[in-house]
PDB file of C-alpha atoms and ligand atoms in Angstrom:
ATOM      1  CA  MET A 716      17.154  -8.684   3.467  1.00  0.00           C
ATOM      2  CA  LYS A 717      16.231 -10.167   0.099  1.00  0.00           C
ATOM      3  CA  LYS A 718      17.187  -7.802  -2.719  1.00  0.00           C
ATOM      4  CA  ILE A 719      14.388  -6.073  -4.613  1.00  0.00           C
ATOM      5  CA  LYS A 720      14.083  -6.997  -8.274  1.00  0.00           C
ATOM      6  CA  VAL A 721      14.388  -3.955 -10.544  1.00  0.00           C
ATOM      7  CA  ALA A 722      14.608  -3.930 -14.345  1.00  0.00           C
ATOM      8  CA  ILE A 723      17.223  -1.684 -15.947  1.00  0.00           C
ATOM      9  CA  SER A 724      18.492  -0.723 -19.396  1.00  0.00           C
ATOM     10  CA  ALA A 725      21.466  -3.066 -19.807  1.00  0.00           C
ATOM     11  CA  CYS A 726      23.884  -0.335 -20.963  1.00  0.00           C
ATOM     12  CA  LEU A 727      23.494   1.367 -17.547  1.00  0.00           C
ATOM     13  CA  LEU A 728      25.146  -1.636 -15.907  1.00  0.00           C
ATOM     14  CA  GLY A 729      28.204  -1.179 -18.129  1.00  0.00           C
ATOM     15  CA  GLN A 730      27.191  -3.835 -20.647  1.00  0.00           C
ATOM     16  CA  GLU A 731      28.604  -2.936 -24.065  1.00  0.00           C
ATOM     17  CA  VAL A 732      25.329  -3.119 -25.932  1.00  0.00           C
ATOM     18  CA  ARG A 733      24.989   0.368 -27.427  1.00  0.00           C
ATOM     19  CA  TYR A 734      24.890   0.886 -31.198  1.00  0.00           C
ATOM     20  CA  ASN A 735      28.576   1.905 -31.141  1.00  0.00           C
ATOM     21  CA  GLY A 736      29.692  -0.995 -28.921  1.00  0.00           C
ATOM     22  CA  GLY A 737      29.899   1.248 -25.862  1.00  0.00           C
ATOM     23  CA  HIS A 738      27.947   1.455 -22.615  1.00  0.00           C
ATOM     24  CA  LYS A 739      26.438   4.133 -20.379  1.00  0.00           C
ATOM     25  CA  HIS A 740      27.595   2.879 -17.004  1.00  0.00           C
ATOM     26  CA  ALA A 741      25.646   4.531 -14.155  1.00  0.00           C
ATOM     27  CA  PRO A 742      27.793   4.196 -11.002  1.00  0.00           C
ATOM     28  CA  PHE A 743      24.918   5.168  -8.682  1.00  0.00           C
ATOM     29  CA  CYS A 744      22.994   2.139  -9.953  1.00  0.00           C
ATOM     30  CA  THR A 745      25.887  -0.339  -9.849  1.00  0.00           C
ATOM     31  CA  GLN A 746      27.676   0.857  -6.726  1.00  0.00           C
ATOM     32  CA  VAL A 747      24.923   2.183  -4.468  1.00  0.00           C
ATOM     33  CA  LEU A 748      21.476   0.885  -5.420  1.00  0.00           C
ATOM     34  CA  SER A 749      22.850  -2.575  -6.248  1.00  0.00           C
ATOM     35  CA  LYS A 750      23.228  -3.207  -2.486  1.00  0.00           C
ATOM     36  CA  TRP A 751      19.403  -3.361  -2.320  1.00  0.00           C
ATOM     37  CA  PHE A 752      18.395  -4.002  -5.914  1.00  0.00           C
ATOM     38  CA  GLU A 753      18.823  -7.199  -7.903  1.00  0.00           C
ATOM     39  CA  TYR A 754      18.861  -6.072 -11.516  1.00  0.00           C
ATOM     40  CA  LEU A 755      17.137  -7.565 -14.516  1.00  0.00           C
ATOM     41  CA  PRO A 756      19.132  -6.045 -17.410  1.00  0.00           C
ATOM     42  CA  ILE A 757      17.307  -5.608 -20.705  1.00  0.00           C
ATOM     43  CA  CYS A 758      18.542  -4.227 -24.025  1.00  0.00           C
ATOM     44  CA  PRO A 759      15.558  -4.300 -26.393  1.00  0.00           C
ATOM     45  CA  GLU A 760      17.601  -3.403 -29.489  1.00  0.00           C
ATOM     46  CA  VAL A 761      19.983  -6.328 -28.952  1.00  0.00           C
ATOM     47  CA  GLU A 762      17.087  -8.618 -28.011  1.00  0.00           C
ATOM     48  CA  ILE A 763      15.330  -8.034 -31.341  1.00  0.00           C
ATOM     49  CA  GLY A 764      18.538  -9.031 -33.127  1.00  0.00           C
ATOM     50  CA  MET A 765      19.937  -5.659 -34.206  1.00  0.00           C
ATOM     51  CA  GLY A 766      23.447  -6.734 -33.157  1.00  0.00           C
ATOM     52  CA  VAL A 767      26.409  -4.799 -31.728  1.00  0.00           C
ATOM     53  CA  PRO A 768      27.675  -2.604 -33.258  1.00  0.00           C
ATOM     54  CA  ARG A 769      24.661  -1.567 -35.315  1.00  0.00           C
ATOM     55  CA  GLU A 770      23.497   1.423 -37.251  1.00  0.00           C
ATOM     56  CA  PRO A 771      21.822   4.018 -35.017  1.00  0.00           C
ATOM     57  CA  ILE A 772      18.067   4.531 -34.979  1.00  0.00           C
ATOM     58  CA  ARG A 773      15.947   7.571 -34.184  1.00  0.00           C
ATOM     59  CA  LEU A 774      12.305   8.460 -33.648  1.00  0.00           C
ATOM     60  CA  VAL A 775      10.623   9.718 -36.795  1.00  0.00           C
ATOM     61  CA  MET A 776       7.140  11.264 -36.827  1.00  0.00           C
ATOM     62  CA  GLU A 777       4.827  10.039 -39.544  1.00  0.00           C
ATOM     63  CA  GLY A 778       1.715  12.120 -39.039  1.00  0.00           C
ATOM     64  CA  ASP A 779       0.805  11.463 -35.426  1.00  0.00           C
ATOM     65  CA  GLN A 780       2.613   8.103 -35.425  1.00  0.00           C
ATOM     66  CA  VAL A 781       6.023   7.715 -33.837  1.00  0.00           C
ATOM     67  CA  ARG A 782       8.279   5.267 -35.683  1.00  0.00           C
ATOM     68  CA  SER A 783      11.732   3.914 -34.906  1.00  0.00           C
ATOM     69  CA  LYS A 784      13.936   4.065 -38.004  1.00  0.00           C
ATOM     70  CA  ASN A 785      17.494   3.655 -39.146  1.00  0.00           C
ATOM     71  CA  VAL A 786      18.980   7.180 -39.095  1.00  0.00           C
ATOM     72  CA  GLY A 787      20.479   6.864 -42.582  1.00  0.00           C
ATOM     73  CA  ASP A 788      17.825   4.660 -44.190  1.00  0.00           C
ATOM     74  CA  HIS A 789      14.208   5.232 -43.202  1.00  0.00           C
ATOM     75  CA  SER A 790      13.093   2.099 -45.040  1.00  0.00           C
ATOM     76  CA  GLN A 791      14.517   0.119 -42.120  1.00  0.00           C
ATOM     77  CA  ASP A 792      11.780   0.428 -39.515  1.00  0.00           C
ATOM     78  CA  TYR A 793      12.060  -1.315 -36.119  1.00  0.00           C
ATOM     79  CA  THR A 794       8.861  -0.030 -34.514  1.00  0.00           C
ATOM     80  CA  ASP A 795       6.819  -3.220 -34.750  1.00  0.00           C
ATOM     81  CA  GLN A 796       9.665  -5.467 -33.575  1.00  0.00           C
ATOM     82  CA  LEU A 797      10.376  -3.255 -30.546  1.00  0.00           C
ATOM     83  CA  THR A 798       6.673  -3.013 -29.730  1.00  0.00           C
ATOM     84  CA  ASP A 799       6.168  -6.786 -29.992  1.00  0.00           C
ATOM     85  CA  TYR A 800       9.271  -7.436 -27.909  1.00  0.00           C
ATOM     86  CA  ALA A 801       7.990  -5.098 -25.154  1.00  0.00           C
ATOM     87  CA  HIS A 802       4.677  -6.985 -25.072  1.00  0.00           C
ATOM     88  CA  GLN A 803       6.496 -10.327 -24.872  1.00  0.00           C
ATOM     89  CA  LYS A 804       8.577  -9.018 -21.975  1.00  0.00           C
ATOM     90  CA  LEU A 805       5.570  -8.080 -19.800  1.00  0.00           C
ATOM     91  CA  PRO A 806       5.150 -11.461 -18.026  1.00  0.00           C
ATOM     92  CA  GLU A 807       8.821 -11.356 -16.985  1.00  0.00           C
ATOM     93  CA  LEU A 808       8.307  -7.891 -15.547  1.00  0.00           C
ATOM     94  CA  ALA A 809       5.396  -9.020 -13.384  1.00  0.00           C
ATOM     95  CA  ASP A 810       7.558  -9.344 -10.271  1.00  0.00           C
ATOM     96  CA  VAL A 811       9.878  -6.348 -10.687  1.00  0.00           C
ATOM     97  CA  CYS A 812       9.326  -3.418  -8.318  1.00  0.00           C
ATOM     98  CA  GLY A 813      10.850  -0.713 -10.505  1.00  0.00           C
ATOM     99  CA  TYR A 814      12.455   0.059 -13.840  1.00  0.00           C
ATOM    100  CA  ILE A 815      15.438   2.339 -14.525  1.00  0.00           C
ATOM    101  CA  PHE A 816      15.601   3.459 -18.152  1.00  0.00           C
ATOM    102  CA  MET A 817      18.404   5.020 -20.180  1.00  0.00           C
ATOM    103  CA  GLN A 818      17.464   8.602 -21.024  1.00  0.00           C
ATOM    104  CA  LYS A 819      17.354  10.010 -24.572  1.00  0.00           C
ATOM    105  CA  SER A 820      17.267   6.557 -26.187  1.00  0.00           C
ATOM    106  CA  PRO A 821      14.747   6.092 -29.027  1.00  0.00           C
ATOM    107  CA  SER A 822      13.980   2.684 -27.514  1.00  0.00           C
ATOM    108  CA  CYS A 823      14.436   3.098 -23.736  1.00  0.00           C
ATOM    109  CA  GLY A 824      13.978   6.839 -23.136  1.00  0.00           C
ATOM    110  CA  LEU A 825      10.976   7.567 -20.942  1.00  0.00           C
ATOM    111  CA  PHE A 826      10.774  11.360 -21.144  1.00  0.00           C
ATOM    112  CA  ARG A 827      11.645  13.958 -23.742  1.00  0.00           C
ATOM    113  CA  VAL A 828      13.300  11.785 -26.384  1.00  0.00           C
ATOM    114  CA  LYS A 829      14.161  13.771 -29.523  1.00  0.00           C
ATOM    115  CA  ALA A 830      12.023  13.018 -32.539  1.00  0.00           C
ATOM    116  CA  TYR A 831      12.476  14.056 -36.162  1.00  0.00           C
ATOM    117  CA  LEU A 832      10.343  14.785 -39.184  1.00  0.00           C
ATOM    118  CA  PRO A 833      10.776  12.499 -42.247  1.00  0.00           C
ATOM    119  CA  THR A 834      12.805  15.359 -43.783  1.00  0.00           C
ATOM    120  CA  GLY A 835      15.397  14.996 -41.020  1.00  0.00           C
ATOM    121  CA  MET A 836      14.411  18.265 -39.344  1.00  0.00           C
ATOM    122  CA  PRO A 837      13.777  18.103 -35.570  1.00  0.00           C
ATOM    123  CA  HIS A 838      10.147  17.679 -34.513  1.00  0.00           C
ATOM    124  CA  ASN A 839       9.039  20.143 -31.884  1.00  0.00           C
ATOM    125  CA  GLU A 840       7.475  17.635 -29.468  1.00  0.00           C
ATOM    126  CA  PRO A 841       9.690  15.222 -27.553  1.00  0.00           C
ATOM    127  CA  GLN A 842       8.440  11.630 -27.331  1.00  0.00           C
ATOM    128  CA  THR A 843       8.889   8.398 -25.377  1.00  0.00           C
ATOM    129  CA  GLY A 844      11.106   5.594 -26.702  1.00  0.00           C
ATOM    130  CA  ILE A 845       9.174   2.855 -28.523  1.00  0.00           C
ATOM    131  CA  TYR A 846       9.937   0.054 -26.051  1.00  0.00           C
ATOM    132  CA  ALA A 847       9.574   2.293 -22.965  1.00  0.00           C
ATOM    133  CA  LYS A 848       6.185   3.549 -24.192  1.00  0.00           C
ATOM    134  CA  VAL A 849       4.694   0.042 -24.171  1.00  0.00           C
ATOM    135  CA  ILE A 850       6.089  -0.674 -20.704  1.00  0.00           C
ATOM    136  CA  ASP A 851       4.777   2.654 -19.411  1.00  0.00           C
ATOM    137  CA  ASP A 852       1.315   2.127 -20.916  1.00  0.00           C
ATOM    138  CA  GLU A 853       1.005  -1.496 -19.803  1.00  0.00           C
ATOM    139  CA  LEU A 854       2.499  -1.117 -16.323  1.00  0.00           C
ATOM    140  CA  PRO A 855       1.361   2.368 -15.275  1.00  0.00           C
ATOM    141  CA  LEU A 856       1.839   1.777 -11.546  1.00  0.00           C
ATOM    142  CA  LEU A 857       5.346   0.349 -11.796  1.00  0.00           C
ATOM    143  CA  PRO A 858       7.843   2.923 -10.447  1.00  0.00           C
ATOM    144  CA  LYS A 859       9.928   4.078 -13.414  1.00  0.00           C
ATOM    145  CA  GLU A 860      12.677   6.603 -13.759  1.00  0.00           C
ATOM    146  CA  GLU A 861      15.489   7.551 -16.102  1.00  0.00           C
ATOM    147  CA  ALA A 862      19.063   7.129 -14.872  1.00  0.00           C
ATOM    148  CA  GLY A 863      19.873  10.753 -15.710  1.00  0.00           C
ATOM    149  CA  ARG A 864      16.994  12.053 -13.599  1.00  0.00           C
ATOM    150  CA  LEU A 865      18.240  10.052 -10.613  1.00  0.00           C
ATOM    151  CA  ASN A 866      20.882  12.791 -10.230  1.00  0.00           C
ATOM    152  CA  ASP A 867      18.106  15.022  -8.925  1.00  0.00           C
ATOM    153  CA  VAL A 868      17.818  14.248  -5.198  1.00  0.00           C
ATOM    154  CA  HIS A 869      14.058  14.749  -5.070  1.00  0.00           C
ATOM    155  CA  LEU A 870      13.289  12.589  -8.106  1.00  0.00           C
ATOM    156  CA  ARG A 871      15.759   9.997  -6.846  1.00  0.00           C
ATOM    157  CA  GLU A 872      14.169   9.846  -3.415  1.00  0.00           C
ATOM    158  CA  ASN A 873      10.664   9.700  -4.834  1.00  0.00           C
ATOM    159  CA  PHE A 874      11.585   6.802  -7.130  1.00  0.00           C
ATOM    160  CA  ILE A 875      13.300   4.864  -4.348  1.00  0.00           C
ATOM    161  CA  ILE A 876      10.417   5.386  -1.930  1.00  0.00           C
ATOM    162  CA  ARG A 877       8.028   3.979  -4.552  1.00  0.00           C
ATOM    163  CA  VAL A 878      10.266   0.972  -5.276  1.00  0.00           C
ATOM    164  CA  PHE A 879      10.526   0.074  -1.585  1.00  0.00           C
ATOM    165  CA  ALA A 880       6.778   0.636  -1.153  1.00  0.00           C
ATOM    166  CA  THR A 881       5.968  -1.643  -4.109  1.00  0.00           C
ATOM    167  CA  ASP A 882       8.160  -4.350  -2.619  1.00  0.00           C
ATOM    168  CA  ALA A 883       6.456  -3.943   0.784  1.00  0.00           C
ATOM    169  CA  TRP A 884       3.016  -4.082  -0.856  1.00  0.00           C
ATOM    170  CA  ARG A 885       3.848  -7.386  -2.542  1.00  0.00           C
ATOM    171  CA  ARG A 886       5.363  -8.941   0.568  1.00  0.00           C
ATOM    172  CA  GLU A 887       2.869  -7.656   3.110  1.00  0.00           C
ATOM    173  CA  VAL A 888      -0.460  -7.379   1.304  1.00  0.00           C
ATOM    174  CA  LEU A 889      -0.438  -9.452  -1.884  1.00  0.00           C
ATOM    175  CA  SER A 890       0.967 -12.476  -0.079  1.00  0.00           C
ATOM    176  CA  ASP A 891      -1.764 -12.324   2.574  1.00  0.00           C
ATOM    177  CA  ASN A 892      -5.436 -12.521   1.635  1.00  0.00           C
ATOM    178  CA  ALA A 893      -6.722 -11.421   5.033  1.00  0.00           C
ATOM    179  CA  PRO A 894      -8.317  -7.923   5.044  1.00  0.00           C
ATOM    180  CA  GLY A 895      -6.166  -7.173   8.106  1.00  0.00           C
ATOM    181  CA  ALA A 896      -3.028  -7.096   5.906  1.00  0.00           C
ATOM    182  CA  LEU A 897      -4.308  -4.009   4.070  1.00  0.00           C
ATOM    183  CA  VAL A 898      -5.389  -2.336   7.326  1.00  0.00           C
ATOM    184  CA  GLU A 899      -1.944  -2.916   8.821  1.00  0.00           C
ATOM    185  CA  PHE A 900      -0.146  -1.717   5.678  1.00  0.00           C
ATOM    186  CA  HIS A 901      -2.178   1.494   5.643  1.00  0.00           C
ATOM    187  CA  ARG A 902      -1.453   2.044   9.325  1.00  0.00           C
ATOM    188  CA  ARG A 903       2.321   1.792   8.796  1.00  0.00           C
ATOM    189  CA  TYR A 904       2.255   4.138   5.793  1.00  0.00           C
ATOM    190  CA  LYS A 905      -0.015   6.709   7.453  1.00  0.00           C
ATOM    191  CA  PHE A 906       2.473   9.543   7.960  1.00  0.00           C
ATOM    192  CA  LEU A 907       4.359   8.986   4.718  1.00  0.00           C
ATOM    193  CA  LEU A 908       1.069   9.207   2.809  1.00  0.00           C
ATOM    194  CA  GLN A 909       0.049  12.313   4.732  1.00  0.00           C
ATOM    195  CA  ALA A 910       3.351  13.964   3.811  1.00  0.00           C
ATOM    196  CA  HIS A 911       2.578  13.360   0.130  1.00  0.00           C
ATOM    197  CA  SER A 912      -1.144  14.190   0.143  1.00  0.00           C
ATOM    198  CA  GLU A 913      -3.516  14.558   3.057  1.00  0.00           C
ATOM    199  CA  VAL A 914      -6.517  14.400   0.699  1.00  0.00           C
ATOM    200  CA  MET A 915      -5.407  11.141  -0.909  1.00  0.00           C
ATOM    201  CA  TYR A 916      -4.531   9.699   2.500  1.00  0.00           C
ATOM    202  CA  ARG A 917      -8.131  10.260   3.624  1.00  0.00           C
ATOM    203  CA  GLU A 918      -9.464   8.735   0.425  1.00  0.00           C
ATOM    204  CA  LEU A 919      -7.233   5.708   0.994  1.00  0.00           C
ATOM    205  CA  GLY A 920      -8.616   5.445   4.525  1.00  0.00           C
ATOM    206  CA  ARG A 921     -12.141   5.179   3.087  1.00  0.00           C
ATOM    207  CA  LEU A 922     -10.987   2.292   0.874  1.00  0.00           C
ATOM    208  CA  VAL A 923      -9.354   0.539   3.828  1.00  0.00           C
ATOM    209  CA  ALA A 924     -12.655   0.712   5.703  1.00  0.00           C
ATOM    210  CA  ARG A 925     -14.014  -1.559   2.939  1.00  0.00           C
ATOM    211  CA  ALA A 926     -11.017  -3.942   3.052  1.00  0.00           C
ATOM    212  CA  ASN A 927     -13.230  -6.998   3.516  1.00  0.00           C
ATOM    213  CA  GLU A 928     -14.865  -6.386   0.130  1.00  0.00           C
ATOM    214  CA  GLY A 929     -11.857  -8.118  -1.436  1.00  0.00           C
ATOM    215  CA  GLU A 930      -9.704  -7.916  -4.515  1.00  0.00           C
ATOM    216  CA  SER A 931     -11.175  -4.839  -6.230  1.00  0.00           C
ATOM    217  CA  ILE A 932     -10.630  -2.686  -3.126  1.00  0.00           C
ATOM    218  CA  ARG A 933      -6.985  -3.748  -2.994  1.00  0.00           C
ATOM    219  CA  ARG A 934      -6.582  -2.849  -6.659  1.00  0.00           C
ATOM    220  CA  ASP A 935      -8.145   0.582  -6.145  1.00  0.00           C
ATOM    221  CA  TYR A 936      -6.097   1.108  -3.005  1.00  0.00           C
ATOM    222  CA  PHE A 937      -2.776   0.323  -4.673  1.00  0.00           C
ATOM    223  CA  GLN A 938      -3.556   2.565  -7.627  1.00  0.00           C
ATOM    224  CA  LEU A 939      -4.324   5.537  -5.394  1.00  0.00           C
ATOM    225  CA  PHE A 940      -1.463   4.649  -3.032  1.00  0.00           C
ATOM    226  CA  MET A 941       1.068   4.847  -5.879  1.00  0.00           C
ATOM    227  CA  GLN A 942      -0.480   8.057  -7.195  1.00  0.00           C
ATOM    228  CA  CYS A 943      -0.175   9.537  -3.716  1.00  0.00           C
ATOM    229  CA  LEU A 944       3.499   8.590  -3.335  1.00  0.00           C
ATOM    230  CA  ALA A 945       4.275   9.900  -6.818  1.00  0.00           C
ATOM    231  CA  LYS A 946       3.172  13.351  -5.691  1.00  0.00           C
ATOM    232  CA  PRO A 947       6.181  15.267  -4.349  1.00  0.00           C
ATOM    233  CA  ALA A 948       6.032  15.861  -0.576  1.00  0.00           C
ATOM    234  CA  LYS A 949       6.287  19.568   0.215  1.00  0.00           C
ATOM    235  CA  ILE A 950       8.191  21.106   3.121  1.00  0.00           C
ATOM    236  CA  LYS A 951       4.902  22.407   4.565  1.00  0.00           C
ATOM    237  CA  SER A 952       3.404  18.892   4.614  1.00  0.00           C
ATOM    238  CA  HIS A 953       6.528  17.433   6.221  1.00  0.00           C
ATOM    239  CA  VAL A 954       6.330  20.142   8.891  1.00  0.00           C
ATOM    240  CA  ASN A 955       2.663  19.290   9.583  1.00  0.00           C
ATOM    241  CA  VAL A 956       3.513  15.598   9.892  1.00  0.00           C
ATOM    242  CA  LEU A 957       6.498  16.309  12.150  1.00  0.00           C
ATOM    243  CA  TYR A 958       4.311  18.337  14.549  1.00  0.00           C
ATOM    244  CA  HIS A 959       1.759  15.546  14.470  1.00  0.00           C
ATOM    245  CA  LEU A 960       4.480  13.046  15.437  1.00  0.00           C
ATOM    246  CA  LEU A 961       5.587  15.330  18.252  1.00  0.00           C
ATOM    247  CA  GLY A 962       2.169  14.819  19.831  1.00  0.00           C
ATOM    248  CA  PHE A 963       3.120  11.188  20.523  1.00  0.00           C
ATOM    249  CA  PHE A 964       5.799  12.391  22.956  1.00  0.00           C
ATOM    250  CA  LYS A 965       3.348  14.474  24.994  1.00  0.00           C
ATOM    251  CA  ASN A 966       3.794  12.481  28.188  1.00  0.00           C
ATOM    252  CA  SER A 967       7.302  11.139  27.722  1.00  0.00           C
ATOM    253  CA  LEU A 968       9.585  14.068  26.895  1.00  0.00           C
ATOM    254  CA  SER A 969      10.834  16.865  29.089  1.00  0.00           C
ATOM    255  CA  THR A 970       9.905  20.433  28.160  1.00  0.00           C
ATOM    256  CA  GLU A 971      13.540  20.986  27.103  1.00  0.00           C
ATOM    257  CA  ALA A 972      13.587  17.963  24.801  1.00  0.00           C
ATOM    258  CA  LYS A 973      10.308  19.025  23.193  1.00  0.00           C
ATOM    259  CA  ALA A 974      11.648  22.570  22.714  1.00  0.00           C
ATOM    260  CA  SER A 975      14.736  21.156  21.063  1.00  0.00           C
ATOM    261  CA  ILE A 976      12.653  19.099  18.603  1.00  0.00           C
ATOM    262  CA  ILE A 977      10.450  22.119  17.845  1.00  0.00           C
ATOM    263  CA  LYS A 978      13.553  24.197  17.179  1.00  0.00           C
ATOM    264  CA  THR A 979      14.793  21.567  14.700  1.00  0.00           C
ATOM    265  CA  ILE A 980      11.433  21.436  12.923  1.00  0.00           C
ATOM    266  CA  GLU A 981      11.534  25.239  12.618  1.00  0.00           C
ATOM    267  CA  GLN A 982      15.071  25.075  11.244  1.00  0.00           C
ATOM    268  CA  TYR A 983      13.905  22.514   8.679  1.00  0.00           C
ATOM    269  CA  GLN A 984      10.970  24.779   7.776  1.00  0.00           C
ATOM    270  CA  GLN A 985      13.424  27.642   7.247  1.00  0.00           C
ATOM    271  CA  GLN A 986      15.566  25.293   5.131  1.00  0.00           C
ATOM    272  CA  LYS A 987      18.530  25.541   7.502  1.00  0.00           C
ATOM    273  CA  VAL A 988      18.769  21.815   8.205  1.00  0.00           C
ATOM    274  CA  PHE A 989      17.903  18.711   6.170  1.00  0.00           C
ATOM    275  CA  LEU A 990      14.769  16.631   6.779  1.00  0.00           C
ATOM    276  CA  MET A 991      17.077  13.939   8.123  1.00  0.00           C
ATOM    277  CA  THR A 992      17.746  16.065  11.257  1.00  0.00           C
ATOM    278  CA  PRO A 993      14.220  16.194  12.766  1.00  0.00           C
ATOM    279  CA  LEU A 994      13.555  12.634  11.570  1.00  0.00           C
ATOM    280  CA  THR A 995      16.655  11.319  13.320  1.00  0.00           C
ATOM    281  CA  MET A 996      15.647  13.075  16.543  1.00  0.00           C
ATOM    282  CA  MET A 997      12.135  11.627  16.351  1.00  0.00           C
ATOM    283  CA  ARG A 998      13.491   8.155  15.721  1.00  0.00           C
ATOM    284  CA  HIS A 999      15.914   8.466  18.586  1.00  0.00           C
ATOM    285  CA  TYR A1000      13.276   9.556  21.097  1.00  0.00           C
ATOM    286  CA  ALA A1001      10.808   6.958  19.818  1.00  0.00           C
ATOM    287  CA  GLU A1002      13.458   4.272  20.466  1.00  0.00           C
ATOM    288  CA  VAL A1003      14.385   5.601  23.894  1.00  0.00           C
ATOM    289  CA  HIS A1004      10.739   5.803  24.983  1.00  0.00           C
ATOM    290  CA  HIS A1005       9.642   2.602  23.205  1.00  0.00           C
ATOM    291  CA  ILE A1006       6.934   4.325  21.185  1.00  0.00           C
ATOM    292  CA  ASN A1007       6.330   1.359  18.939  1.00  0.00           C
ATOM    293  CA  TYR A1008       3.546   2.964  16.949  1.00  0.00           C
ATOM    294  CA  LEU A1009       6.062   5.519  15.673  1.00  0.00           C
ATOM    295  CA  LEU A1010       8.903   3.031  15.219  1.00  0.00           C
ATOM    296  CA  GLU A1011       6.637   1.023  12.923  1.00  0.00           C
ATOM    297  CA  GLN A1012       5.877   4.050  10.772  1.00  0.00           C
ATOM    298  CA  VAL A1013       7.514   3.890   7.349  1.00  0.00           C
ATOM    299  CA  TYR A1014       7.744   7.700   7.415  1.00  0.00           C
ATOM    300  CA  LEU A1015      10.608   7.524   9.900  1.00  0.00           C
ATOM    301  CA  GLN A1016      12.533   5.189   7.602  1.00  0.00           C
ATOM    302  CA  PRO A1017      11.063   4.676   4.104  1.00  0.00           C
ATOM    303  CA  TYR A1018      14.315   3.098   2.837  1.00  0.00           C
ATOM    304  CA  PRO A1019      17.668   2.094   4.364  1.00  0.00           C
ATOM    305  CA  ASN A1020      19.493   4.915   6.121  1.00  0.00           C
ATOM    306  CA  GLU A1021      22.676   4.212   4.209  1.00  0.00           C
ATOM    307  CA  LEU A1022      21.097   5.667   1.081  1.00  0.00           C
ATOM    308  CA  GLY A1023      21.250   9.025   2.891  1.00  0.00           C
ATOM    309  CA  LEU A1024      18.487  10.389   0.704  1.00  0.00           C
ATOM    310  CA  GLN A1025      16.882  12.582   3.322  1.00  0.00           C
ATOM    311  CA  ASN A1026      20.038  14.686   3.376  1.00  0.00           C
ATOM    312  CA  HIS A1027      18.313  17.403   1.433  1.00  0.00           C
ATOM    313  CA  ILE A1028      15.768  20.116   2.092  1.00  0.00           C
TER     314      ILE A1028
HETATM  315  S1  SF4 O 944      19.428   2.509 -24.248  1.00  0.00           S
HETATM  316 FE1  SF4 O 944      18.275   0.605 -24.298  1.00  0.00          FE
HETATM  317  S2  SF4 O 944      18.386  -0.073 -26.404  1.00  0.00           S
HETATM  318 FE2  SF4 O 944      19.980   1.461 -26.154  1.00  0.00          FE
HETATM  319  S3  SF4 O 944      21.800   0.305 -25.605  1.00  0.00           S
HETATM  320 FE3  SF4 O 944      20.844   0.906 -23.699  1.00  0.00          FE
HETATM  321  S4  SF4 O 944      19.564  -0.840 -23.167  1.00  0.00           S
HETATM  322 FE4  SF4 O 944      20.073  -1.051 -25.329  1.00  0.00          FE
END
């Protein structure tokens, strides 16, 4: 399989580009995700010519404006350079399917970056790094996450699902102008979408019914599709989907086998087993009984098994 292109803060790959000449190597990115992701490393501070080592910068609030300034000398302001650089970078980011940012950085931090008042006192509202803010505003549908937050299994899984889905969208729908490509894509994502939001799934279905209206429907579909996947899937919704899938085995499984699947779904509902357990059973029986409709469903395998992400409640 061709690797998926994902942008990443260069220091997370172990590149010594930080202000102090160090790095922030993220082993999960370099040792696990790198099997599927081809990285595009970017260090905006180095790219605008700040050099390594360099004096540190921080976010400083000037009224309601967020500025990026030298910690010890506020007359050195890098806001405009970082903003311009982010805008210049956009065409190169057109084909990436995700972006992993370094947390807490005044340039790359996506969430809750510390900001200060001109006096040096902390400001009470955390901000987004200057470079990351432009990327977030300009590419709102691009899956983005901070490396630190990838330690949370749910955030990690949600990010990875969205990266793989973005890649699939580009390969399966954008590369094929026929309305049937969108219909087929929606069909394969049915249960995954339902697990995230039944309401949005239905709304997406209404857009698919207008697939032959062309480009604007695809745009609306993808926007809602990404919003749907960004919503965390709850245990209750997974349970509903699992029972729905069970219906496909109505005529092929023995009463005992069905009872055993039901027992596993109940155990998942009671948080005694991981989601992986009922999903693995479903996949197994779908393979044994050649239930292709289920085998084609992304829900049963939204990303490679080796990532082991569904090993959580
Ligand atoms: S956080 Fe961003 S700006 Fe800072 S060293 Fe890492 S890549 Fe460079």
